[in-house]
Amino acid sequence: MTEAILLVGGYGTRLRPLTNHRPKPMLPLATLPITEHQLAMAAKVGIKRIVLATAYLSDVFTPYFGDGSKWGLEIKYALEKEPLGTAGAIRNAAELLSEGSEVVVLNGDVISSHDLSAQLELHRANSADITLHLTEVEDARAYGSVPTNSDGRVAAFLEKMDNPPTNNINAGCYIFESSVIDSIPKNQVVSVERETFPNLISQGGKIFGFIDHSYWLDIGTPKALLQGSTDLVKGIAASAALDRYKFAHRDQNYLSLSESISGDISGGSAIGGFCRLINCTVEGSIISDGVEAENCTIRNSFIEIGAKLPPNSTISNAFVDPDGEISEIFFAN
Ligand code: GTP
């Protein structure tokens, strides 16, 4: 049976200060942690056992996901004392898997509607060592690009460059043969992108690309976080995780787990549980659990758990921490 590893241990530096309080994979998209959307994606293809590869702020995962039974899954937790890099983390987490031959590995900061079953089928049909989901971006200069040969085999892993030969990039969902994971050195910092993949290509290993251009977003920056959340609420992106919940309000304007909401809420905003928003205007924002506000205007902003906003305040392009401290951050970047 296919098992999965979710890489959830990175520092998420590009998302600071949001990641000062919780790790990136636990930040809410349409009210639910990014990780929960990914678990739903894995469960959809019949994956039952999933190891969360944790390091930074590892303690926050277990109270939320427990043993996974609430989701019909068996969730285990691997811990790195210091982050071991993406490949080191996979090696460490694989100790908690059973003896299956293939493992799905997901970056913990991506939402994707790609066809994971078809990726698995392609992997088996090619008897591949690794099969990577590749997605096309408009401008690959900000990413490393991944050219493939006519048979779908990955030709190279190229660093960021001014004239990338393809707009296909690594989308952060891999199928690994277990034997490849076994060859990653134990307890060492190793990167899949910089070491494992390029080394395997130079040794003639069989790395294939699964090219799928359906909805995909890397939630690496504050702007992408807001976009991912509003896209899910507006129905531009889909997630089976949302279907498990009974929302107090759900349409394309906004999603809310709380009943006590009044005012004008729009732009795909998401409001967590136990919030009290009285006569507020909220546009394109993420409001975490337990937030209170009265006569406030909140635009393009992220409000952390339990923040109490001063009445009549206007918050725009800002992050509000749990103590109500406001930082202007760059949701435009
Ligand atoms: P930045 O610091 O903003 O680049 O974010 P990041 O730390 O999350 O790094 P990146 O976006 O490259 O990571 C991709 C995925 O791998 C994310 O889901 C990370 O949580 C995860 N990840 C990155 N490094 C490690 C690591 O050393 N250990 C584990 N367990 N996961 C990691």
mmCIF file of C-alpha atoms and ligand atoms in Angstrom:
data_model
loop_
_atom_site.group_PDB
_atom_site.id
_atom_site.type_symbol
_atom_site.label_atom_id
_atom_site.label_comp_id
_atom_site.label_asym_id
_atom_site.label_seq_id
_atom_site.Cartn_x
_atom_site.Cartn_y
_atom_site.Cartn_z
ATOM 1 C CA MET A 1 0.000 0.000 0.000
ATOM 2 C CA THR A 2 1.269 3.473 -0.921
ATOM 3 C CA GLU A 3 2.292 5.655 2.014
ATOM 4 C CA ALA A 4 3.202 9.331 2.196
ATOM 5 C CA ILE A 5 5.604 11.766 3.821
ATOM 6 C CA LEU A 6 4.678 15.422 4.254
ATOM 7 C CA LEU A 7 7.611 17.807 4.584
ATOM 8 C CA VAL A 8 6.477 20.279 7.223
ATOM 9 C CA GLY A 9 9.673 21.203 9.083
ATOM 10 C CA GLY A 10 11.047 24.270 7.262
ATOM 11 C CA TYR A 11 11.501 27.677 8.931
ATOM 12 C CA GLY A 12 9.247 29.477 6.443
ATOM 13 C CA THR A 13 11.472 32.557 6.535
ATOM 14 C CA ARG A 14 9.730 34.268 3.616
ATOM 15 C CA LEU A 15 6.501 34.224 5.596
ATOM 16 C CA ARG A 16 7.832 35.917 8.714
ATOM 17 C CA PRO A 17 6.373 37.274 10.962
ATOM 18 C CA LEU A 18 3.431 34.927 10.243
ATOM 19 C CA THR A 19 5.676 31.925 10.857
ATOM 20 C CA ASN A 20 6.903 33.273 14.210
ATOM 21 C CA HIS A 21 3.764 31.842 15.800
ATOM 22 C CA ARG A 22 3.076 28.678 13.823
ATOM 23 C CA PRO A 23 4.933 26.812 11.113
ATOM 24 C CA LYS A 24 3.912 27.540 7.529
ATOM 25 C CA PRO A 25 2.061 24.209 7.020
ATOM 26 C CA MET A 26 -0.217 25.076 9.978
ATOM 27 C CA LEU A 27 -1.213 28.503 8.629
ATOM 28 C CA PRO A 28 -4.888 28.562 7.667
ATOM 29 C CA LEU A 29 -6.130 28.457 4.090
ATOM 30 C CA ALA A 30 -9.895 28.901 3.923
ATOM 31 C CA THR A 31 -9.915 28.327 7.732
ATOM 32 C CA LEU A 32 -8.013 24.974 7.705
ATOM 33 C CA PRO A 33 -4.260 24.322 8.031
ATOM 34 C CA ILE A 34 -2.443 23.888 4.711
ATOM 35 C CA THR A 35 -1.512 20.394 5.942
ATOM 36 C CA GLU A 36 -5.158 19.425 6.298
ATOM 37 C CA HIS A 37 -5.801 20.231 2.638
ATOM 38 C CA GLN A 38 -2.853 18.041 1.711
ATOM 39 C CA LEU A 39 -3.985 15.146 3.884
ATOM 40 C CA ALA A 40 -7.309 15.252 2.058
ATOM 41 C CA MET A 41 -5.503 15.087 -1.274
ATOM 42 C CA ALA A 42 -3.493 12.040 -0.177
ATOM 43 C CA ALA A 43 -6.566 10.342 1.307
ATOM 44 C CA LYS A 44 -8.399 10.802 -2.001
ATOM 45 C CA VAL A 45 -5.995 8.410 -3.732
ATOM 46 C CA GLY A 46 -6.316 5.826 -0.954
ATOM 47 C CA ILE A 47 -3.220 6.687 1.077
ATOM 48 C CA LYS A 48 -3.803 5.699 4.711
ATOM 49 C CA ARG A 49 -0.478 6.051 6.486
ATOM 50 C CA ILE A 50 1.232 9.442 6.488
ATOM 51 C CA VAL A 51 4.366 10.599 8.290
ATOM 52 C CA LEU A 52 4.690 14.298 9.058
ATOM 53 C CA ALA A 53 8.385 15.220 8.846
ATOM 54 C CA THR A 54 8.580 17.921 11.517
ATOM 55 C CA ALA A 55 11.380 20.132 12.818
ATOM 56 C CA TYR A 56 10.606 23.872 13.319
ATOM 57 C CA LEU A 57 7.777 24.377 15.877
ATOM 58 C CA SER A 58 7.107 20.646 15.753
ATOM 59 C CA ASP A 59 4.863 20.670 18.856
ATOM 60 C CA VAL A 60 1.885 22.248 17.145
ATOM 61 C CA PHE A 61 1.068 19.366 14.809
ATOM 62 C CA THR A 62 0.196 16.597 17.255
ATOM 63 C CA PRO A 63 -2.535 18.411 19.232
ATOM 64 C CA TYR A 64 -4.336 19.193 15.978
ATOM 65 C CA PHE A 65 -3.909 15.974 13.987
ATOM 66 C CA GLY A 66 -3.438 13.419 16.772
ATOM 67 C CA ASP A 67 -3.239 9.868 15.444
ATOM 68 C CA GLY A 68 -5.138 10.886 12.297
ATOM 69 C CA SER A 69 -8.182 8.716 13.022
ATOM 70 C CA LYS A 70 -10.486 11.747 12.790
ATOM 71 C CA TRP A 71 -9.553 11.831 9.100
ATOM 72 C CA GLY A 72 -9.551 8.049 8.661
ATOM 73 C CA LEU A 73 -5.743 8.128 8.484
ATOM 74 C CA GLU A 74 -2.826 6.814 10.485
ATOM 75 C CA ILE A 75 -0.550 9.799 11.129
ATOM 76 C CA LYS A 76 2.947 9.447 12.569
ATOM 77 C CA TYR A 77 5.410 12.164 13.499
ATOM 78 C CA ALA A 78 9.107 12.157 12.696
ATOM 79 C CA LEU A 79 11.181 14.804 14.443
ATOM 80 C CA GLU A 80 14.471 16.360 13.348
ATOM 81 C CA LYS A 81 16.327 18.114 16.171
ATOM 82 C CA GLU A 82 17.613 20.568 13.568
ATOM 83 C CA PRO A 83 16.044 20.672 10.088
ATOM 84 C CA LEU A 84 17.802 18.064 7.928
ATOM 85 C CA GLY A 85 16.901 19.614 4.568
ATOM 86 C CA THR A 86 14.287 18.150 2.263
ATOM 87 C CA ALA A 87 16.115 14.871 1.482
ATOM 88 C CA GLY A 88 17.454 14.424 5.021
ATOM 89 C CA ALA A 89 13.897 14.847 6.281
ATOM 90 C CA ILE A 90 12.573 12.206 3.865
ATOM 91 C CA ARG A 91 15.293 9.769 4.995
ATOM 92 C CA ASN A 92 14.472 10.382 8.647
ATOM 93 C CA ALA A 93 10.687 10.113 8.203
ATOM 94 C CA ALA A 94 10.944 6.924 6.143
ATOM 95 C CA GLU A 95 12.024 5.085 9.324
ATOM 96 C CA LEU A 96 8.347 5.249 10.361
ATOM 97 C CA LEU A 97 6.989 3.748 7.137
ATOM 98 C CA SER A 98 6.355 0.068 6.550
ATOM 99 C CA GLU A 99 8.078 -1.928 3.849
ATOM 100 C CA GLY A 100 6.145 -0.641 0.783
ATOM 101 C CA SER A 101 8.047 -0.008 -2.447
ATOM 102 C CA GLU A 102 6.811 3.483 -3.316
ATOM 103 C CA VAL A 103 6.361 6.622 -1.235
ATOM 104 C CA VAL A 104 4.513 9.834 -2.092
ATOM 105 C CA VAL A 105 6.351 12.908 -0.787
ATOM 106 C CA LEU A 106 4.605 16.268 -0.577
ATOM 107 C CA ASN A 107 6.118 19.655 0.165
ATOM 108 C CA GLY A 108 4.014 20.956 3.019
ATOM 109 C CA ASP A 109 3.400 24.352 1.484
ATOM 110 C CA VAL A 110 1.635 23.634 -1.781
ATOM 111 C CA ILE A 111 -1.984 23.368 -2.816
ATOM 112 C CA SER A 112 -2.526 21.482 -6.007
ATOM 113 C CA SER A 113 -5.379 19.924 -7.949
ATOM 114 C CA HIS A 114 -3.082 17.754 -10.044
ATOM 115 C CA ASP A 115 -4.019 14.135 -10.685
ATOM 116 C CA LEU A 116 -1.964 12.225 -8.111
ATOM 117 C CA SER A 117 -3.428 8.862 -9.237
ATOM 118 C CA ALA A 118 -2.214 9.519 -12.783
ATOM 119 C CA GLN A 119 1.220 10.477 -11.402
ATOM 120 C CA LEU A 120 1.369 7.151 -9.549
ATOM 121 C CA GLU A 121 0.295 5.263 -12.677
ATOM 122 C CA LEU A 122 2.979 6.969 -14.761
ATOM 123 C CA HIS A 123 5.590 6.124 -12.114
ATOM 124 C CA ARG A 124 4.654 2.440 -12.242
ATOM 125 C CA ALA A 125 4.378 2.343 -16.057
ATOM 126 C CA ASN A 126 7.912 3.749 -16.371
ATOM 127 C CA SER A 127 9.339 1.645 -13.513
ATOM 128 C CA ALA A 128 10.800 4.978 -12.446
ATOM 129 C CA ASP A 129 13.091 5.700 -9.509
ATOM 130 C CA ILE A 130 11.398 9.050 -8.936
ATOM 131 C CA THR A 131 8.457 10.741 -10.656
ATOM 132 C CA LEU A 132 8.051 14.468 -10.116
ATOM 133 C CA HIS A 133 5.012 16.612 -10.638
ATOM 134 C CA LEU A 134 6.036 19.442 -12.962
ATOM 135 C CA THR A 135 3.873 22.508 -13.421
ATOM 136 C CA GLU A 136 4.153 25.340 -15.891
ATOM 137 C CA VAL A 137 4.586 28.915 -14.672
ATOM 138 C CA GLU A 138 4.380 32.048 -16.786
ATOM 139 C CA ASP A 139 7.884 33.135 -15.927
ATOM 140 C CA ALA A 140 10.305 30.479 -14.704
ATOM 141 C CA ARG A 141 13.163 32.933 -14.054
ATOM 142 C CA ALA A 142 12.329 33.048 -10.348
ATOM 143 C CA TYR A 143 12.494 29.235 -10.088
ATOM 144 C CA GLY A 144 14.817 26.464 -11.094
ATOM 145 C CA SER A 145 13.463 24.945 -14.323
ATOM 146 C CA VAL A 146 13.143 21.240 -15.131
ATOM 147 C CA PRO A 147 13.484 20.320 -18.816
ATOM 148 C CA THR A 148 12.362 16.849 -19.924
ATOM 149 C CA ASN A 149 13.233 14.691 -22.944
ATOM 150 C CA SER A 150 10.619 13.535 -25.466
ATOM 151 C CA ASP A 151 10.083 10.332 -23.429
ATOM 152 C CA GLY A 152 9.275 12.395 -20.318
ATOM 153 C CA ARG A 153 12.578 11.723 -18.621
ATOM 154 C CA VAL A 154 13.985 14.645 -16.634
ATOM 155 C CA ALA A 155 17.048 15.943 -18.488
ATOM 156 C CA ALA A 156 18.388 18.346 -15.855
ATOM 157 C CA PHE A 157 17.690 20.385 -12.768
ATOM 158 C CA LEU A 158 18.604 23.925 -13.706
ATOM 159 C CA GLU A 159 19.202 26.755 -11.232
ATOM 160 C CA LYS A 160 17.414 30.115 -11.594
ATOM 161 C CA MET A 161 18.542 31.797 -14.842
ATOM 162 C CA ASP A 162 17.587 34.637 -17.175
ATOM 163 C CA ASN A 163 16.597 32.410 -20.100
ATOM 164 C CA PRO A 164 15.210 29.124 -18.783
ATOM 165 C CA PRO A 165 14.758 26.551 -21.590
ATOM 166 C CA THR A 166 11.301 25.581 -20.276
ATOM 167 C CA ASN A 167 8.653 27.092 -18.021
ATOM 168 C CA ASN A 168 8.118 23.738 -16.315
ATOM 169 C CA ILE A 169 9.187 23.782 -12.690
ATOM 170 C CA ASN A 170 9.323 21.329 -9.813
ATOM 171 C CA ALA A 171 5.875 21.439 -8.177
ATOM 172 C CA GLY A 172 6.912 19.729 -4.927
ATOM 173 C CA CYS A 173 5.097 16.381 -5.160
ATOM 174 C CA TYR A 174 7.319 13.361 -5.709
ATOM 175 C CA ILE A 175 6.935 9.609 -5.934
ATOM 176 C CA PHE A 176 10.048 7.878 -4.655
ATOM 177 C CA GLU A 177 11.023 4.255 -4.865
ATOM 178 C CA SER A 178 11.961 3.232 -1.307
ATOM 179 C CA SER A 179 15.368 2.052 -2.524
ATOM 180 C CA VAL A 180 16.195 5.647 -3.535
ATOM 181 C CA ILE A 181 15.229 6.910 -0.078
ATOM 182 C CA ASP A 182 17.458 4.221 1.470
ATOM 183 C CA SER A 183 20.406 5.629 -0.485
ATOM 184 C CA ILE A 184 20.083 9.100 1.114
ATOM 185 C CA PRO A 185 22.662 9.443 3.912
ATOM 186 C CA LYS A 186 21.184 9.238 7.427
ATOM 187 C CA ASN A 187 21.263 12.158 9.892
ATOM 188 C CA GLN A 188 22.835 14.558 7.443
ATOM 189 C CA VAL A 189 21.532 17.765 5.941
ATOM 190 C CA VAL A 190 20.698 16.888 2.330
ATOM 191 C CA SER A 191 18.520 18.665 -0.247
ATOM 192 C CA VAL A 192 16.469 16.824 -2.872
ATOM 193 C CA GLU A 193 16.625 19.750 -5.291
ATOM 194 C CA ARG A 194 20.353 20.455 -4.966
ATOM 195 C CA GLU A 195 21.713 16.964 -4.307
ATOM 196 C CA THR A 196 19.441 13.921 -4.616
ATOM 197 C CA PHE A 197 17.797 14.732 -7.967
ATOM 198 C CA PRO A 198 20.864 16.090 -9.838
ATOM 199 C CA ASN A 199 23.062 13.262 -8.490
ATOM 200 C CA LEU A 200 20.585 10.609 -9.571
ATOM 201 C CA ILE A 201 20.351 12.130 -13.061
ATOM 202 C CA SER A 202 24.134 12.162 -13.439
ATOM 203 C CA GLN A 203 24.227 8.495 -12.355
ATOM 204 C CA GLY A 204 21.685 7.573 -15.069
ATOM 205 C CA GLY A 205 18.782 7.102 -12.620
ATOM 206 C CA LYS A 206 15.238 7.068 -13.972
ATOM 207 C CA ILE A 207 13.645 10.370 -12.996
ATOM 208 C CA PHE A 208 10.467 11.153 -14.911
ATOM 209 C CA GLY A 209 8.339 14.278 -15.036
ATOM 210 C CA PHE A 210 4.570 14.144 -14.687
ATOM 211 C CA ILE A 211 3.419 17.327 -16.390
ATOM 212 C CA ASP A 212 0.041 18.547 -15.173
ATOM 213 C CA HIS A 213 -1.087 22.139 -15.426
ATOM 214 C CA SER A 214 -4.142 22.139 -13.174
ATOM 215 C CA TYR A 215 -4.419 24.586 -10.263
ATOM 216 C CA TRP A 216 -1.153 24.808 -8.326
ATOM 217 C CA LEU A 217 0.176 27.338 -5.854
ATOM 218 C CA ASP A 218 3.283 27.452 -3.692
ATOM 219 C CA ILE A 219 2.287 29.156 -0.437
ATOM 220 C CA GLY A 220 5.752 30.584 0.160
ATOM 221 C CA THR A 221 4.989 34.276 0.677
ATOM 222 C CA PRO A 222 2.293 36.350 2.424
ATOM 223 C CA LYS A 223 0.806 37.302 -0.955
ATOM 224 C CA ALA A 224 0.578 33.635 -2.009
ATOM 225 C CA LEU A 225 -1.013 32.693 1.335
ATOM 226 C CA LEU A 226 -3.812 35.214 0.850
ATOM 227 C CA GLN A 227 -4.202 34.164 -2.765
ATOM 228 C CA GLY A 228 -4.434 30.464 -1.888
ATOM 229 C CA SER A 229 -7.052 31.124 0.756
ATOM 230 C CA THR A 230 -9.191 33.447 -1.356
ATOM 231 C CA ASP A 231 -8.900 31.098 -4.373
ATOM 232 C CA LEU A 232 -10.261 28.226 -2.262
ATOM 233 C CA VAL A 233 -13.151 30.331 -0.975
ATOM 234 C CA LYS A 234 -13.984 31.660 -4.447
ATOM 235 C CA GLY A 235 -13.878 28.127 -5.887
ATOM 236 C CA ILE A 236 -10.908 28.887 -8.176
ATOM 237 C CA ALA A 237 -9.062 26.147 -6.269
ATOM 238 C CA ALA A 238 -10.679 23.036 -4.790
ATOM 239 C CA SER A 239 -10.047 21.037 -1.630
ATOM 240 C CA ALA A 240 -11.875 17.967 -0.377
ATOM 241 C CA ALA A 241 -10.876 18.981 3.178
ATOM 242 C CA LEU A 242 -13.546 21.695 3.188
ATOM 243 C CA ASP A 243 -16.328 19.171 2.570
ATOM 244 C CA ARG A 244 -15.936 17.662 6.051
ATOM 245 C CA TYR A 245 -16.984 20.867 7.820
ATOM 246 C CA LYS A 246 -20.283 22.508 8.480
ATOM 247 C CA PHE A 247 -19.641 26.227 7.963
ATOM 248 C CA ALA A 248 -21.803 28.934 9.480
ATOM 249 C CA HIS A 249 -21.527 30.676 6.108
ATOM 250 C CA ARG A 250 -20.118 29.477 2.798
ATOM 251 C CA ASP A 251 -20.320 31.242 -0.526
ATOM 252 C CA GLN A 252 -17.784 32.737 -2.906
ATOM 253 C CA ASN A 253 -17.712 36.017 -0.974
ATOM 254 C CA TYR A 254 -16.649 34.454 2.259
ATOM 255 C CA LEU A 255 -16.376 31.366 4.390
ATOM 256 C CA SER A 256 -16.944 31.413 8.144
ATOM 257 C CA LEU A 257 -16.834 28.889 10.952
ATOM 258 C CA SER A 258 -18.301 31.539 13.293
ATOM 259 C CA GLU A 259 -21.918 32.662 13.588
ATOM 260 C CA SER A 260 -21.389 36.101 15.147
ATOM 261 C CA ILE A 261 -20.467 38.004 12.004
ATOM 262 C CA SER A 262 -22.097 41.176 10.718
ATOM 263 C CA GLY A 263 -21.141 43.789 8.138
ATOM 264 C CA ASP A 264 -19.815 43.469 4.624
ATOM 265 C CA ILE A 265 -17.542 40.465 4.109
ATOM 266 C CA SER A 266 -16.186 39.822 0.617
ATOM 267 C CA GLY A 267 -13.271 39.002 -1.668
ATOM 268 C CA GLY A 268 -12.981 35.352 -0.633
ATOM 269 C CA SER A 269 -12.293 36.154 3.025
ATOM 270 C CA ALA A 270 -12.037 33.279 5.497
ATOM 271 C CA ILE A 271 -13.109 33.555 9.133
ATOM 272 C CA GLY A 272 -12.128 30.918 11.673
ATOM 273 C CA GLY A 273 -14.056 29.593 14.670
ATOM 274 C CA PHE A 274 -15.044 31.518 17.819
ATOM 275 C CA CYS A 275 -14.754 34.951 16.143
ATOM 276 C CA ARG A 276 -16.946 37.951 16.882
ATOM 277 C CA LEU A 277 -16.969 40.546 14.117
ATOM 278 C CA ILE A 278 -19.615 43.214 14.594
ATOM 279 C CA ASN A 279 -20.398 45.654 11.783
ATOM 280 C CA CYS A 280 -17.055 45.108 10.054
ATOM 281 C CA THR A 281 -15.952 45.455 6.444
ATOM 282 C CA VAL A 282 -13.622 42.591 5.564
ATOM 283 C CA GLU A 283 -12.150 42.112 2.112
ATOM 284 C CA GLY A 284 -9.759 39.420 0.811
ATOM 285 C CA SER A 285 -8.433 38.578 4.289
ATOM 286 C CA ILE A 286 -7.704 35.687 6.612
ATOM 287 C CA ILE A 287 -9.184 36.003 10.099
ATOM 288 C CA SER A 288 -7.923 33.270 12.426
ATOM 289 C CA ASP A 289 -9.862 31.660 15.289
ATOM 290 C CA GLY A 290 -11.039 33.757 18.223
ATOM 291 C CA VAL A 291 -10.604 37.232 16.668
ATOM 292 C CA GLU A 292 -12.800 40.071 17.945
ATOM 293 C CA ALA A 293 -13.511 43.349 16.152
ATOM 294 C CA GLU A 294 -16.205 46.013 16.075
ATOM 295 C CA ASN A 295 -16.731 48.695 13.397
ATOM 296 C CA CYS A 296 -13.392 47.780 11.822
ATOM 297 C CA THR A 297 -12.255 47.698 8.208
ATOM 298 C CA ILE A 298 -9.859 44.889 7.327
ATOM 299 C CA ARG A 299 -8.452 44.596 3.810
ATOM 300 C CA ASN A 300 -5.861 42.205 2.391
ATOM 301 C CA SER A 301 -4.676 41.280 5.850
ATOM 302 C CA PHE A 302 -3.940 38.329 8.107
ATOM 303 C CA ILE A 303 -5.218 38.463 11.695
ATOM 304 C CA GLU A 304 -3.668 35.926 14.094
ATOM 305 C CA ILE A 305 -5.447 33.718 16.623
ATOM 306 C CA GLY A 306 -7.224 35.558 19.444
ATOM 307 C CA ALA A 307 -6.331 39.114 18.360
ATOM 308 C CA LYS A 308 -8.676 41.780 19.730
ATOM 309 C CA LEU A 309 -8.719 44.790 17.415
ATOM 310 C CA PRO A 310 -9.296 48.283 18.782
ATOM 311 C CA PRO A 311 -12.838 49.385 17.816
ATOM 312 C CA ASN A 312 -13.104 51.518 14.637
ATOM 313 C CA SER A 313 -9.633 50.555 13.386
ATOM 314 C CA THR A 314 -8.658 50.221 9.726
ATOM 315 C CA ILE A 315 -6.206 47.479 8.858
ATOM 316 C CA SER A 316 -4.852 47.208 5.359
ATOM 317 C CA ASN A 317 -2.039 45.007 3.970
ATOM 318 C CA ALA A 318 -1.050 44.143 7.499
ATOM 319 C CA PHE A 319 -0.377 41.290 9.873
ATOM 320 C CA VAL A 320 -1.901 41.489 13.339
ATOM 321 C CA ASP A 321 -0.282 39.241 15.937
ATOM 322 C CA PRO A 322 -2.172 37.527 18.794
ATOM 323 C CA ASP A 323 -1.543 40.558 21.060
ATOM 324 C CA GLY A 324 -3.082 42.925 18.534
ATOM 325 C CA GLU A 325 0.315 44.318 17.444
ATOM 326 C CA ILE A 326 0.065 45.475 13.815
ATOM 327 C CA SER A 327 2.918 45.121 11.323
ATOM 328 C CA GLU A 328 2.705 46.454 7.824
ATOM 329 C CA ILE A 329 3.864 43.600 5.659
ATOM 330 C CA PHE A 330 4.137 43.218 1.997
ATOM 331 C CA PHE A 331 1.148 41.254 0.813
ATOM 332 C CA ALA A 332 1.852 42.721 -2.620
ATOM 333 C CA ASN A 333 5.118 40.767 -3.091
HETATM 334 P P1 GTP B 1 11.545 29.510 3.322
HETATM 335 O O1 GTP B 1 12.467 29.593 4.503
HETATM 336 O O2 GTP B 1 10.651 30.724 3.242
HETATM 337 O O3 GTP B 1 12.230 29.201 2.033
HETATM 338 O O4 GTP B 1 10.503 28.309 3.569
HETATM 339 P P2 GTP B 1 10.759 26.772 3.983
HETATM 340 O O5 GTP B 1 11.627 26.700 5.173
HETATM 341 O O6 GTP B 1 9.412 26.158 4.137
HETATM 342 O O7 GTP B 1 11.534 26.161 2.743
HETATM 343 P P3 GTP B 1 10.931 25.608 1.381
HETATM 344 O O8 GTP B 1 9.799 26.468 0.941
HETATM 345 O O9 GTP B 1 12.034 25.425 0.430
HETATM 346 O O10 GTP B 1 10.419 24.180 1.823
HETATM 347 C C1 GTP B 1 9.568 23.370 1.052
HETATM 348 C C2 GTP B 1 8.859 22.412 2.003
HETATM 349 O O11 GTP B 1 9.811 21.547 2.628
HETATM 350 C C3 GTP B 1 8.112 23.112 3.105
HETATM 351 O O12 GTP B 1 6.899 22.416 3.313
HETATM 352 C C4 GTP B 1 9.012 22.996 4.322
HETATM 353 O O13 GTP B 1 8.291 22.909 5.543
HETATM 354 C C5 GTP B 1 9.739 21.686 4.040
HETATM 355 N N1 GTP B 1 11.107 21.697 4.528
HETATM 356 C C6 GTP B 1 12.114 22.504 4.114
HETATM 357 N N2 GTP B 1 13.245 22.208 4.767
HETATM 358 C C7 GTP B 1 12.942 21.188 5.626
HETATM 359 C C8 GTP B 1 13.686 20.445 6.594
HETATM 360 O O14 GTP B 1 14.888 20.663 6.790
HETATM 361 N N3 GTP B 1 13.037 19.479 7.285
HETATM 362 C C9 GTP B 1 11.703 19.219 7.074
HETATM 363 N N4 GTP B 1 11.125 18.263 7.809
HETATM 364 N N5 GTP B 1 10.972 19.896 6.186
HETATM 365 C C10 GTP B 1 11.581 20.872 5.466
#
